[in-house]
XYZ file of C-alpha atoms in Angstrom:
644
model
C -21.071 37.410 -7.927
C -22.306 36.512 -11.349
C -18.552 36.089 -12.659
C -17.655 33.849 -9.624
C -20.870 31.860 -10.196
C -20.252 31.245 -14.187
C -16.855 30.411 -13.400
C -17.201 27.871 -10.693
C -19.296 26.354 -13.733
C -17.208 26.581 -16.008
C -14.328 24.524 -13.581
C -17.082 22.300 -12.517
C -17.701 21.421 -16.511
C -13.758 21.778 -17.824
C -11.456 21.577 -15.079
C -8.950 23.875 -14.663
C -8.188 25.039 -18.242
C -10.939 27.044 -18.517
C -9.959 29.654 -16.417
C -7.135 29.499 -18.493
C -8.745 30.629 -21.216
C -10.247 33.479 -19.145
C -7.036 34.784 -18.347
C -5.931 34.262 -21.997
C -8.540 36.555 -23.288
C -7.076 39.803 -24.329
C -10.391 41.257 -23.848
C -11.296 39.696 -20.766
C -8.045 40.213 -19.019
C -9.061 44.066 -18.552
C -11.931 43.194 -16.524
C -11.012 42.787 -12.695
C -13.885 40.849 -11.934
C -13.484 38.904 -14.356
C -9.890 38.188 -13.488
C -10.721 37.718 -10.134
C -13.191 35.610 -10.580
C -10.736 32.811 -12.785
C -8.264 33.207 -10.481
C -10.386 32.366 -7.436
C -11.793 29.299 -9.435
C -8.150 28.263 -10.147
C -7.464 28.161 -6.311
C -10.427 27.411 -5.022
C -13.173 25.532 -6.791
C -10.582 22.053 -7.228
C -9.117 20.873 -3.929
C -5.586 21.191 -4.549
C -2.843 18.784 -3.601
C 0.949 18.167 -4.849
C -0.131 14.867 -5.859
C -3.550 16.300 -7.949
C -1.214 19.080 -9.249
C 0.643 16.337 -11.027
C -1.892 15.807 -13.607
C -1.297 19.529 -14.712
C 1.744 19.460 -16.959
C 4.632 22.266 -15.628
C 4.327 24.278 -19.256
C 0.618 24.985 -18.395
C 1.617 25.563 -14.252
C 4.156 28.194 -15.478
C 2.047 29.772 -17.940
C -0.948 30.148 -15.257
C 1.631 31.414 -12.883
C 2.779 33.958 -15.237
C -0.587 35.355 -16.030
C -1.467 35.330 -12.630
C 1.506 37.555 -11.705
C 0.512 39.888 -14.957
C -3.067 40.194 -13.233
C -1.683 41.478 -10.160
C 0.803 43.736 -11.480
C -2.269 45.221 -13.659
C -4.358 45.579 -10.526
C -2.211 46.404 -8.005
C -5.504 48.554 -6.118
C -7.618 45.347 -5.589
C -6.777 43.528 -2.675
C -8.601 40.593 -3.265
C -7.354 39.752 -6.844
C -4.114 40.595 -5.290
C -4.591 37.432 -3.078
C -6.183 35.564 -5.353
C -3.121 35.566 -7.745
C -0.512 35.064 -5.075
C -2.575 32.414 -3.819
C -2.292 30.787 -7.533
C 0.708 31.365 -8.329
C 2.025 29.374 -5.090
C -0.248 26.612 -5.905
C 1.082 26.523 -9.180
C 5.057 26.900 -8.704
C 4.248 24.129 -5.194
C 7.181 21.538 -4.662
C 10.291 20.944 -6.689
C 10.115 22.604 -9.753
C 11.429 21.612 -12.608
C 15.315 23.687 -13.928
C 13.099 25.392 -16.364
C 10.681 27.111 -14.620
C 12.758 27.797 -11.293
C 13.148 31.417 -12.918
C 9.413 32.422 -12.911
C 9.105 30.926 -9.185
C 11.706 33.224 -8.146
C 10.320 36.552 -10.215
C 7.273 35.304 -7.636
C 9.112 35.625 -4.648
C 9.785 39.549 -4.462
C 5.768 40.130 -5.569
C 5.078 37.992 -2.807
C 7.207 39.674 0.012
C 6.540 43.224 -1.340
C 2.140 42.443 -0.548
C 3.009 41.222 2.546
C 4.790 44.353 3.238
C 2.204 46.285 2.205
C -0.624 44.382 3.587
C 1.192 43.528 6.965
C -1.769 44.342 9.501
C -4.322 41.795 7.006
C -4.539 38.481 8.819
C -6.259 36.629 6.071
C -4.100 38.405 3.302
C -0.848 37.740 5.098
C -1.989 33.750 5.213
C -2.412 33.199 2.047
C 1.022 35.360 1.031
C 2.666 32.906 3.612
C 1.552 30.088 2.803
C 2.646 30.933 -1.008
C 6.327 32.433 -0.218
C 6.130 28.379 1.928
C 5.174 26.826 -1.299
C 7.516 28.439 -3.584
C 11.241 28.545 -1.584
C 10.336 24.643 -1.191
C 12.676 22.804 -3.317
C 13.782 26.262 -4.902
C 17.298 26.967 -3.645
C 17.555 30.030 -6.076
C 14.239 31.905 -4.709
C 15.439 30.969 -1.029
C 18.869 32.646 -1.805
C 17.102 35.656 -3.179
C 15.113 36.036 0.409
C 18.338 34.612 2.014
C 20.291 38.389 0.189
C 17.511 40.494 2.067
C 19.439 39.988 5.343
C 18.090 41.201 8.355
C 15.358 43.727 7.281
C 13.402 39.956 5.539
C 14.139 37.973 9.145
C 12.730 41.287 11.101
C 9.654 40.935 8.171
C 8.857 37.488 9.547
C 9.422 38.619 13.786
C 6.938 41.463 13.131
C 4.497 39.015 11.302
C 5.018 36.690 14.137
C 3.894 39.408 16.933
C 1.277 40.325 14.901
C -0.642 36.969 13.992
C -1.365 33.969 16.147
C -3.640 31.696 13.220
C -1.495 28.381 13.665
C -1.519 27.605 9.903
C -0.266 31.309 9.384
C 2.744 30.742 12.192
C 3.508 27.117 10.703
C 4.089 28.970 6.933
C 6.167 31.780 8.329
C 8.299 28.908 10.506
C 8.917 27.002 6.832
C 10.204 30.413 5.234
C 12.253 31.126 7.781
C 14.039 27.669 7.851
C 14.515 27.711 4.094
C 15.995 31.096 4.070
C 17.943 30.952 7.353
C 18.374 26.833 8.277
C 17.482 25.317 11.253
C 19.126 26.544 13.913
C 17.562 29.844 13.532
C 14.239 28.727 14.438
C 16.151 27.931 18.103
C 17.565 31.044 18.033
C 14.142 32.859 17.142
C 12.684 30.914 20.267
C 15.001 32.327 22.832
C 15.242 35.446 21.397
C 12.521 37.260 23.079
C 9.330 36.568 24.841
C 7.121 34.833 22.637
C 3.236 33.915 23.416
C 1.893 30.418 23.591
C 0.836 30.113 19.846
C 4.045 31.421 18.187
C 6.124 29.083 21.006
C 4.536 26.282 19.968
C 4.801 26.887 16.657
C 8.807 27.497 16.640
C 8.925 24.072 18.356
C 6.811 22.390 16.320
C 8.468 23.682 13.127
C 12.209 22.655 15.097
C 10.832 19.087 15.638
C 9.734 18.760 12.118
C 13.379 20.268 10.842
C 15.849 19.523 12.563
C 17.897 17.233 10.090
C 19.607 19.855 9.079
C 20.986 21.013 11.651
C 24.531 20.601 12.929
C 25.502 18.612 16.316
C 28.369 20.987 17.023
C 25.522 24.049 17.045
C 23.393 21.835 18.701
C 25.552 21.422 21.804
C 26.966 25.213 21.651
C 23.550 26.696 21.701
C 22.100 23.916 24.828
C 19.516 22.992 22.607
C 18.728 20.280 25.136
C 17.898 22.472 27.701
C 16.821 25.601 25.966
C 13.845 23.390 24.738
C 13.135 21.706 28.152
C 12.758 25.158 29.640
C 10.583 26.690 27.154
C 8.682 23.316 25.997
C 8.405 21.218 28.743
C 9.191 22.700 32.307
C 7.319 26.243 31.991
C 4.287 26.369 33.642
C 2.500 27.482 30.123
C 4.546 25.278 28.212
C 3.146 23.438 24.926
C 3.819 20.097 25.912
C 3.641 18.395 22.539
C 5.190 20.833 20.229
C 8.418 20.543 23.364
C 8.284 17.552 23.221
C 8.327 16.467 19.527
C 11.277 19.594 19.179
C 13.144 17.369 21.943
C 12.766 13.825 20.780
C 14.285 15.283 17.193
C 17.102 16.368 18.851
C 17.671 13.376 21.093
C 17.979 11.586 17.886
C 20.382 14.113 16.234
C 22.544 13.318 18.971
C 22.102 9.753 18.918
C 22.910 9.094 15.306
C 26.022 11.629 15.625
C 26.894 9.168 18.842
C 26.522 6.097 16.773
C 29.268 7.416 14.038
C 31.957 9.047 16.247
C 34.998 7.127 17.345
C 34.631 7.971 20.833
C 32.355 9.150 23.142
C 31.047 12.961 24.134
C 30.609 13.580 27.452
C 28.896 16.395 27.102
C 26.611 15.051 24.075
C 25.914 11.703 26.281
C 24.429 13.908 29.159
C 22.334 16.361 26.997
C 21.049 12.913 26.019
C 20.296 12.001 29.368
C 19.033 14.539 30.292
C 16.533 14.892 27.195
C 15.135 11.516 27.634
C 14.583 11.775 31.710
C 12.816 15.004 30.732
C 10.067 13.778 28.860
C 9.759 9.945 30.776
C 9.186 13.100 33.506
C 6.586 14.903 31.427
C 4.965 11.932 30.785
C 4.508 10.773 34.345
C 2.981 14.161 34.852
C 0.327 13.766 32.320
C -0.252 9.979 33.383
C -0.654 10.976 37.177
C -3.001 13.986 36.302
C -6.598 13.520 36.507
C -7.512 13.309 33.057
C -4.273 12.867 31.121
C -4.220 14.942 27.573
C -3.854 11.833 24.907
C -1.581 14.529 22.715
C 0.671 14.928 25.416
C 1.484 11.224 26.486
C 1.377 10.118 22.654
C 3.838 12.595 21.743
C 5.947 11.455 24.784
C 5.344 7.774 23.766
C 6.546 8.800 19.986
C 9.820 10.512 21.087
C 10.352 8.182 22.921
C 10.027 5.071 20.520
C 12.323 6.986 18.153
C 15.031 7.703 20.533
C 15.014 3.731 21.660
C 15.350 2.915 17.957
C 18.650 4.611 17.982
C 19.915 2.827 21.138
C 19.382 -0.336 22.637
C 21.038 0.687 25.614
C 18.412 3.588 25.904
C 15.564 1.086 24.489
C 15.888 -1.389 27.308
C 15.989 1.427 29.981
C 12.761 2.990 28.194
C 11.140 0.090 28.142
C 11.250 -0.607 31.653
C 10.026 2.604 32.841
C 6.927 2.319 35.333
C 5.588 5.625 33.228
C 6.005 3.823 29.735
C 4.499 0.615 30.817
C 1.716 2.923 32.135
C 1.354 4.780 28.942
C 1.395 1.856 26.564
C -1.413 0.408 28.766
C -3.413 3.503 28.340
C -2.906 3.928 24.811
C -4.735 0.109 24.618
C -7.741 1.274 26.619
C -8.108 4.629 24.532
C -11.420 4.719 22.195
C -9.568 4.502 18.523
C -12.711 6.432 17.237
C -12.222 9.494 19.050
C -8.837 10.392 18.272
C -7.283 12.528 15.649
C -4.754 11.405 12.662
C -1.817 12.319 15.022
C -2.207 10.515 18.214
C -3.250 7.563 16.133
C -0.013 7.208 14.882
C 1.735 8.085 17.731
C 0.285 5.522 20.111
C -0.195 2.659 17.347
C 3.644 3.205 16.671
C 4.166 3.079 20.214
C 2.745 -0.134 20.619
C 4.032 -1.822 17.730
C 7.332 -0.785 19.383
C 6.693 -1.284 22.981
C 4.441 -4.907 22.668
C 4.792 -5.863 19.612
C 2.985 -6.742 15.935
C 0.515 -9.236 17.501
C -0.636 -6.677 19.752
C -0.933 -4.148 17.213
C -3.137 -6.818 15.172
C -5.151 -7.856 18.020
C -6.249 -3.939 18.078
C -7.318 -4.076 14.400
C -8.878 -6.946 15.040
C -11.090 -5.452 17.918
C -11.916 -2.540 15.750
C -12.055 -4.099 12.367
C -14.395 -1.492 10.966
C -12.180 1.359 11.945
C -10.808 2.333 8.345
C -9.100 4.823 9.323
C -6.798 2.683 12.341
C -6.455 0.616 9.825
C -4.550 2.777 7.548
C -2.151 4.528 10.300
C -1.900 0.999 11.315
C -0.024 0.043 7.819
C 1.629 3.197 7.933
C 3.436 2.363 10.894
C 3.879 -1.509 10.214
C 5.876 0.318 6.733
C 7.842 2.987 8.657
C 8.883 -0.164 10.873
C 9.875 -2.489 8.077
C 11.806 -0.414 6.368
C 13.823 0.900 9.966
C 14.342 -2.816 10.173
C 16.337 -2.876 6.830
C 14.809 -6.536 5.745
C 15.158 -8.495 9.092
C 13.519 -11.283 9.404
C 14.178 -11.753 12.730
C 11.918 -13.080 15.569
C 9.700 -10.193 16.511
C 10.630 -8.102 13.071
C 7.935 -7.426 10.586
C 9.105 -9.729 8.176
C 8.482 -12.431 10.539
C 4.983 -12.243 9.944
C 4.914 -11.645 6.540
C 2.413 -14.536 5.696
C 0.296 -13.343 8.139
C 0.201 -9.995 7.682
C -0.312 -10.614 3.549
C -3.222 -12.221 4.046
C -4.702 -10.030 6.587
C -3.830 -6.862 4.323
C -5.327 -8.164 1.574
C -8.796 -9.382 3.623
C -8.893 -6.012 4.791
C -8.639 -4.701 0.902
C -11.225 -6.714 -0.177
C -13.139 -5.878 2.575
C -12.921 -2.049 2.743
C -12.459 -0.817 -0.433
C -15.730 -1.866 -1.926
C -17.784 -1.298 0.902
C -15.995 0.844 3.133
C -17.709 0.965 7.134
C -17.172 4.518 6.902
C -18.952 6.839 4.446
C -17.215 9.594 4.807
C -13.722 8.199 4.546
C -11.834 7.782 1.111
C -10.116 4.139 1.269
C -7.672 5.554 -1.781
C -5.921 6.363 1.698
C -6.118 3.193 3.220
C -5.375 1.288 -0.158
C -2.021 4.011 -0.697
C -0.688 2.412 2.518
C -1.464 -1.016 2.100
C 0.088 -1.222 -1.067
C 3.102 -0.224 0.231
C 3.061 -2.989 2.656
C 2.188 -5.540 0.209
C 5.373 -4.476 -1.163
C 7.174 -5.671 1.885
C 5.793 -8.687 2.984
C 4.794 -10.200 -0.167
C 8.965 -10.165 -1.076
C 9.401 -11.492 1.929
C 7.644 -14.657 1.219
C 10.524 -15.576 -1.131
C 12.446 -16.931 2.010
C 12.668 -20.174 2.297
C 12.610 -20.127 6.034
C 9.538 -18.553 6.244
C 7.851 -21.993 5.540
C 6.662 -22.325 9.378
C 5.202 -19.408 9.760
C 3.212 -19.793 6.010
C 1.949 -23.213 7.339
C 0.599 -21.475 10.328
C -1.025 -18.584 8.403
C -2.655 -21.533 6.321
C -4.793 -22.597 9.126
C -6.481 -18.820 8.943
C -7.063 -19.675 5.104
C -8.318 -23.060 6.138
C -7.205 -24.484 2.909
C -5.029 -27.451 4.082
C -2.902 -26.607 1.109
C 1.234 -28.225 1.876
C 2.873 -25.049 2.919
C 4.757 -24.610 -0.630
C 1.697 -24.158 -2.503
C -0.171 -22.269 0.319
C 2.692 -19.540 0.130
C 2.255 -19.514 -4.080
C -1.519 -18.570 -3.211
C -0.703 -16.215 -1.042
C 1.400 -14.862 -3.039
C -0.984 -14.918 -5.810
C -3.955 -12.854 -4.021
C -1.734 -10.455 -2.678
C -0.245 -9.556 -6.305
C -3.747 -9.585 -8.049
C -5.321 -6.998 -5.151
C -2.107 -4.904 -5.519
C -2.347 -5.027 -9.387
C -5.902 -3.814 -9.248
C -5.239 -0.712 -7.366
C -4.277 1.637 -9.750
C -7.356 0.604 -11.668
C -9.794 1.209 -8.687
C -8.457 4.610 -8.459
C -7.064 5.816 -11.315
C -6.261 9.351 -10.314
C -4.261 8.645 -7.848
C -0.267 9.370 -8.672
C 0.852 8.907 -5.087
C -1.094 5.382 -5.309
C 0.768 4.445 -8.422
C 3.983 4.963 -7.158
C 3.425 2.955 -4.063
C 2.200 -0.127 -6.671
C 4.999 0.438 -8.654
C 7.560 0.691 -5.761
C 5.977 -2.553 -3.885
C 6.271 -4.222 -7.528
C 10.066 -3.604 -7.508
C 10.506 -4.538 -4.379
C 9.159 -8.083 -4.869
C 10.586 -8.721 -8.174
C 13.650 -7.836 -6.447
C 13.451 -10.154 -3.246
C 12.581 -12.926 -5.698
C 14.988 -12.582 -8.406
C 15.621 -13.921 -11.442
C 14.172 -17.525 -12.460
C 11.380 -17.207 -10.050
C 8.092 -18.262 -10.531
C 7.084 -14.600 -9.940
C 7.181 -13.022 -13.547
C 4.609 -15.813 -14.974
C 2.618 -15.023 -12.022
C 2.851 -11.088 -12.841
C 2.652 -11.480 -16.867
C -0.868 -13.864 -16.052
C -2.505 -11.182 -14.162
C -1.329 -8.563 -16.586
C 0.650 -6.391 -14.863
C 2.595 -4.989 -18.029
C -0.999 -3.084 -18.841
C -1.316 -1.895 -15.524
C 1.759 -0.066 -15.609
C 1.651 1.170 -19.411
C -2.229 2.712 -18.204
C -0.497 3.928 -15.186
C 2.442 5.720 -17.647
C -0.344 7.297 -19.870
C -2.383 9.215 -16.948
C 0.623 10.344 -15.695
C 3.122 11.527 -18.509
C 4.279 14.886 -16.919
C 4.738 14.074 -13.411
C 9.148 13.473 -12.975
C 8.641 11.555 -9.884
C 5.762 8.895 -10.436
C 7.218 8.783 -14.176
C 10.518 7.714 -12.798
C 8.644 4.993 -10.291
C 6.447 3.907 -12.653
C 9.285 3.441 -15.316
C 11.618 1.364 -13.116
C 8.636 -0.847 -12.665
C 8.585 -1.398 -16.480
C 12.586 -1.946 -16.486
C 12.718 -3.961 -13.477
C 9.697 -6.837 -15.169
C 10.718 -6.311 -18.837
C 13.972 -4.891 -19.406
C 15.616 -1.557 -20.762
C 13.151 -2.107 -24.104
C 9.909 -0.081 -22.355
C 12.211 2.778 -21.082
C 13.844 3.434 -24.477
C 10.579 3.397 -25.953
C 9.056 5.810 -23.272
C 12.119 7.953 -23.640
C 11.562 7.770 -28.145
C 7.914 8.392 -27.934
C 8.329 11.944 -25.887
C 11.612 13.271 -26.890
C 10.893 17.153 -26.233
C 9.205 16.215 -22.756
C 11.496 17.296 -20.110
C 10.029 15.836 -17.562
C 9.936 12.115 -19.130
C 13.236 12.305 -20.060
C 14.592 13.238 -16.697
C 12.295 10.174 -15.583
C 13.565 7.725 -18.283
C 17.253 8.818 -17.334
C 16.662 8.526 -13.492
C 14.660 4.490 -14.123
C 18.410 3.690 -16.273
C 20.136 4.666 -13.484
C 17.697 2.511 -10.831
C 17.315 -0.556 -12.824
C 21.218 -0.602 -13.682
C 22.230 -0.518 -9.289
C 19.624 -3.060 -9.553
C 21.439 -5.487 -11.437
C 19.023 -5.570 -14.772
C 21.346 -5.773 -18.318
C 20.912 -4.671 -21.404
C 20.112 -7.360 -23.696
C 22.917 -6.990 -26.553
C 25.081 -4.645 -28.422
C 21.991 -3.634 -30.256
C 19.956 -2.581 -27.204
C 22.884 -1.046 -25.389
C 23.446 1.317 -28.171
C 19.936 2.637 -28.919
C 19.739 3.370 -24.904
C 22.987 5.290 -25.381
C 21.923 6.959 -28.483
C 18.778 7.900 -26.590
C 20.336 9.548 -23.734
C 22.764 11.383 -25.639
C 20.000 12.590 -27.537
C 18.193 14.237 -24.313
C 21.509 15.903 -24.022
C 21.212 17.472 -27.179
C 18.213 18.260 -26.900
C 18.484 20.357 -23.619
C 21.027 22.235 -22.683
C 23.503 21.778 -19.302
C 22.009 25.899 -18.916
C 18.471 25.021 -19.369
C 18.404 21.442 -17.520
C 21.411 21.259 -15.420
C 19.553 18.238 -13.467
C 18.732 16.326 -16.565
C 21.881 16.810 -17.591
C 23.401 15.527 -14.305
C 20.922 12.492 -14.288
C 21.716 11.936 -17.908
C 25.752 11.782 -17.228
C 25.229 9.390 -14.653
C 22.830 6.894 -16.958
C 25.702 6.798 -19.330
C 27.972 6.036 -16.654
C 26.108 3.369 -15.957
C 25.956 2.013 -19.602
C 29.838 2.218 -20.045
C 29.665 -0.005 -17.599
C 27.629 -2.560 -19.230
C 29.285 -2.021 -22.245
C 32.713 -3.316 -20.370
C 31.075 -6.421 -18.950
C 29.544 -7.232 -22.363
C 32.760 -6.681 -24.099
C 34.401 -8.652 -20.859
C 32.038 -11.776 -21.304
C 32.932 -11.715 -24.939
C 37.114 -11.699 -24.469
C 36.315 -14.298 -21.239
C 34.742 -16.922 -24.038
C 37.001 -15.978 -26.958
């Protein structure tokens, strides 16, 4: 008690490295309690995330993992240290990890198995082993072919776990090791292998509907996916309506999208199709005709079958003039907004973006303005729908009200983020989200044809402004509310990537010339991104977004000098190679001989630096960069012939 209490201290006052320490001591280390006690604080006393593990560089994750797996093989007699360490090291070695420490995540794996074998019967040990073996095959293809060599005795592992337990968070974690070791289709063939209860049905389906990219259509058909998952997830009398349904609507769309590429048509795939969708417009007229209809149920439906119109419009128009839709789309209008959970929020505001379009969806915010959290699953839909619309401007498309909906997103910023209308709600969520749908529709003000619809969004303004100007101030508030983000919450890395991704894509839409980089340079966007690159140096993704943001506004100067200034950094270097690449397909040059060849010197460097053994994917990215830059070279030394 008194080493758990010092400890949580300790984090409370230093953070994470000073359990670190703890486990560093060589004097400490032969205390179990005291082990315990860090490794508890490590996974417990900070709320862990993969975007707050970013700010933890992977040479400190891997040597915390390692000690961690030292501690348990020291104490393999006390159960809870035991799960304390497994439970670090998968927080630790959690998504893709880089080449370099791929090898201690798999050493992990086989510790991992061999306490869940022992401690088999332990509901609360076997969760936290799960949810670690989850967290460490994920991205990992080498620890996932070690469990993949265990054949049949690891697959009959996860069955008897399965039997055992029915925690839904423990079933969801075995369902993700058992598609990363075995694929897809063997979560179908799991379901109709034997008898399953409720819970572990449901959680097969749901772990199906969540996975099912990977499967094959050929398998899909063999194995009557179609109706193997009608009778267990939506016809039984017992069935789990929304984990059937969710497993069905992903495979609808499998089919669909194999449809749309094949030179002719399937008969067979075209009536599993059929089939599939009358199914759940059935289960939904079920649920809408009982006498209190279960909102999880009908917005799953609703979702499914939104998705599957998007892949048809043959399907679409049929859908859409369903009796049961039209009745579920009218419900979903009446529901109370501040009753409902994170999922049916999304599934019925998606649903009626699709089904009655953006001004509907904004006349909803508009009735519940103070409803922070509709508001943010309402920009994460209006996102997921602009970018499934591929930059259409067409009537009805997102991008047709891109005035409007600039202004309103950044009215709602201003209004929400400094006085939120919920206490208890963090609007670094909301801001995330809006961001990336600045991103959209501020680019989209760069067409020219948009000039009706940015007079009509003046009269919300009420500035009178001609509608040239009015768009330019527009444009202008949107930018300087986006730039601030990163500022307002400067921990954020997922936050920063979504400013630096919405940045790109307006420089893009407005190209080069534009009144657009004055605009940017005046409300000094170059700082904002060089603070963003110095909170988050270690972290290969938002690295890589936040350094095509730099390339895209000023050039291949900032990246070369990112790429000089950390040299033995892995990470930044696989980030600096990965923005060439980007701002290159982008169209952005290098800006003479001189630059071009201290770009090429500095990716060759990175070569040399790490070996093709030791970083085959910054070796790969690093190939591809100089691709790129032989290219350049040509058109330079093509201009130059073309004048001479």
């Amino acid at each position: 008690g008194l080493q758990d209490q010092a400890q949580w201290a300790l984090v409370s006052l230093e953070g994470w490295r000073a359990p670190l320490d703890v486990l560093r001591d060589p004097q400490l280390i032969l205390s179990p309690e005291a082990v315990a006690a860090a490794l508890w604080a490590l996974s417990t006393c900070q709320k862990w995330e993969v975007e707050s593990l970013t700010s933890v560089p992977w040479e400190s994750r891997c040597e915390i993992a390692r000690l961690a797996l030292q501690s348990a093989a020291r104490f393999k007699e006390h159960m809870m240290l035991q799960g304390h360490a497994i439970e670090v090291v998968g927080l630790m070695l959690w998504a893709v990890v880089p080449d370099t420490v791929q090898e201690v995540a798999t050493s992990a794996v086989s510790v991992v198995v061999e306490a869940m074998q022992v401690h088999h019967s332990d509901g609360r040990f076997v969760r936290i082993a799960a949810l670690a073996l989850a967290r460490l095959v994920e991205g990992n293809a080498a620890a996932a072919g070690l469990l993949r060599r265990c054949g049949p005795q690891f697959e009959e592992l996860l069955d008897q776990l399965m039997r055992t337990h029915d925690r839904p968070e423990l079933l969801k974690q075995l369902c993700i090791v058992r598609y990363a070791v075995c694929g897809a289709m063997s979560l179908l063939e799991t379901l109709g292998k034997e008898k399953w209860r409720l819970m572990q049905r449901e959680a097969l389906l749901f772990a199906l509907g969540d996975l099912m990219d990977d499967c094959d259509v050929a398998s899909v058909l063999k194995m009557d996916a179609v109706a193997r998952v009608c009778a267990l997830g939506l016809e039984a009398h017992d069935a789990p309506g929304p984990a059937g349904i969710s497993a069905l609507g992903r495979i609808l769309e499998l089919l669909l999208q194999d449809l749309a590429f094949s030179a002719r048509a399937d008969a067979s795939q075209e009536a599993a199709v059929e089939r599939g969708v009358e199914a759940i417009v059935l289960r939904l007229q079920w649920e809408l005709e009982s006498s209190s209809p279960a909102v999880t149920v009908y917005a799953s439906a609703l979702r499914a079958l939104r998705n599957v119109s998007r892949r048809s419009q043959a399907l679409a128009d049929r859908i859409s003039a369903s009796p049961a839709v039209i009745a579920g789309v009218d419900l979903a209008l009446e529901r109370d907004y501040f009753s409902l959970g994170f999922d049916s929020l999304w599934q019925l505001l998606a649903a009626v973006s699709f089904f009655c379009g953006v001004e509907r969806l904004m006349g909803l915010l508009e009735k519940y303005r103070d409803a922070p959290v509709l508001h943010e699953v309402a920009f994460r839909v209006l996102v997921d729908d602009a970018e499934h619309q591929d930059g259409s401007t067409a009537a009805g498309s997102i991008l047709h009200f891109a005035p409007r909906l600039a202004i309103f997103v950044t009215s709602v910023l201003r209004r929400m983020v400094p006085d939120c209308p919920n206490p208890k709600y963090n609007p670094l969520h909301l801001s995330t989200w809006a961001a990336a749908l600045l991103g959209h529709v501020l680019g989209a003000l760069s067409h020219r044809s948009r000039a009706d619809e940015v007079s009509e969004a003046s009269a919300l303004t009420q500035t009178g402004c001609e509608p040239s100007s009015e768009e330019e101030m527009v444009l202008r508030e949107g930018l300087q509310i986006l730039v601030s983000l990163p500022e307002t919450f400067p921990s954020s890395a997922l936050l920063a990537s979504k400013v630096c991704r919405a940045l790109v894509r307006i420089k893009l839409a407005y190209g080069v010339g534009s009144r657009l980089l004055p605009m940017l340079h005046e409300l000094g966007t170059a700082k904002v991104i060089e603070d963003m690159m110095q909170r988050f140096p270690e972290s290969t993704g938002v690295t890589a977004d936040i350094a095509v943001a730099m390339g895209i506004l000023d050039g291949f100067g900032p990246i070369l000098r990112l790429m000089q200034g950390r040299p033995s950094s892995q990470s930044v270097q696989l980030a600096g190679c990965r923005a060439l690449v980007e701002i290159r397909r982008m169209g952005v040059q290098c800006a003479g001989d001189e630059e071009l060849f201290s770009v090429t010197s500095a990716v060759q460097q990175t070569q040399e630096v790490f070996s093709a053994q030791e970083a085959p994917s910054l070796h790969a990215e690093a190939e591809l960069a100089l691709g790129f830059l032989r290219h350049s070279a040509s058109q330079i030394n093509g201009g130059r012939d073309s004048t001479g």
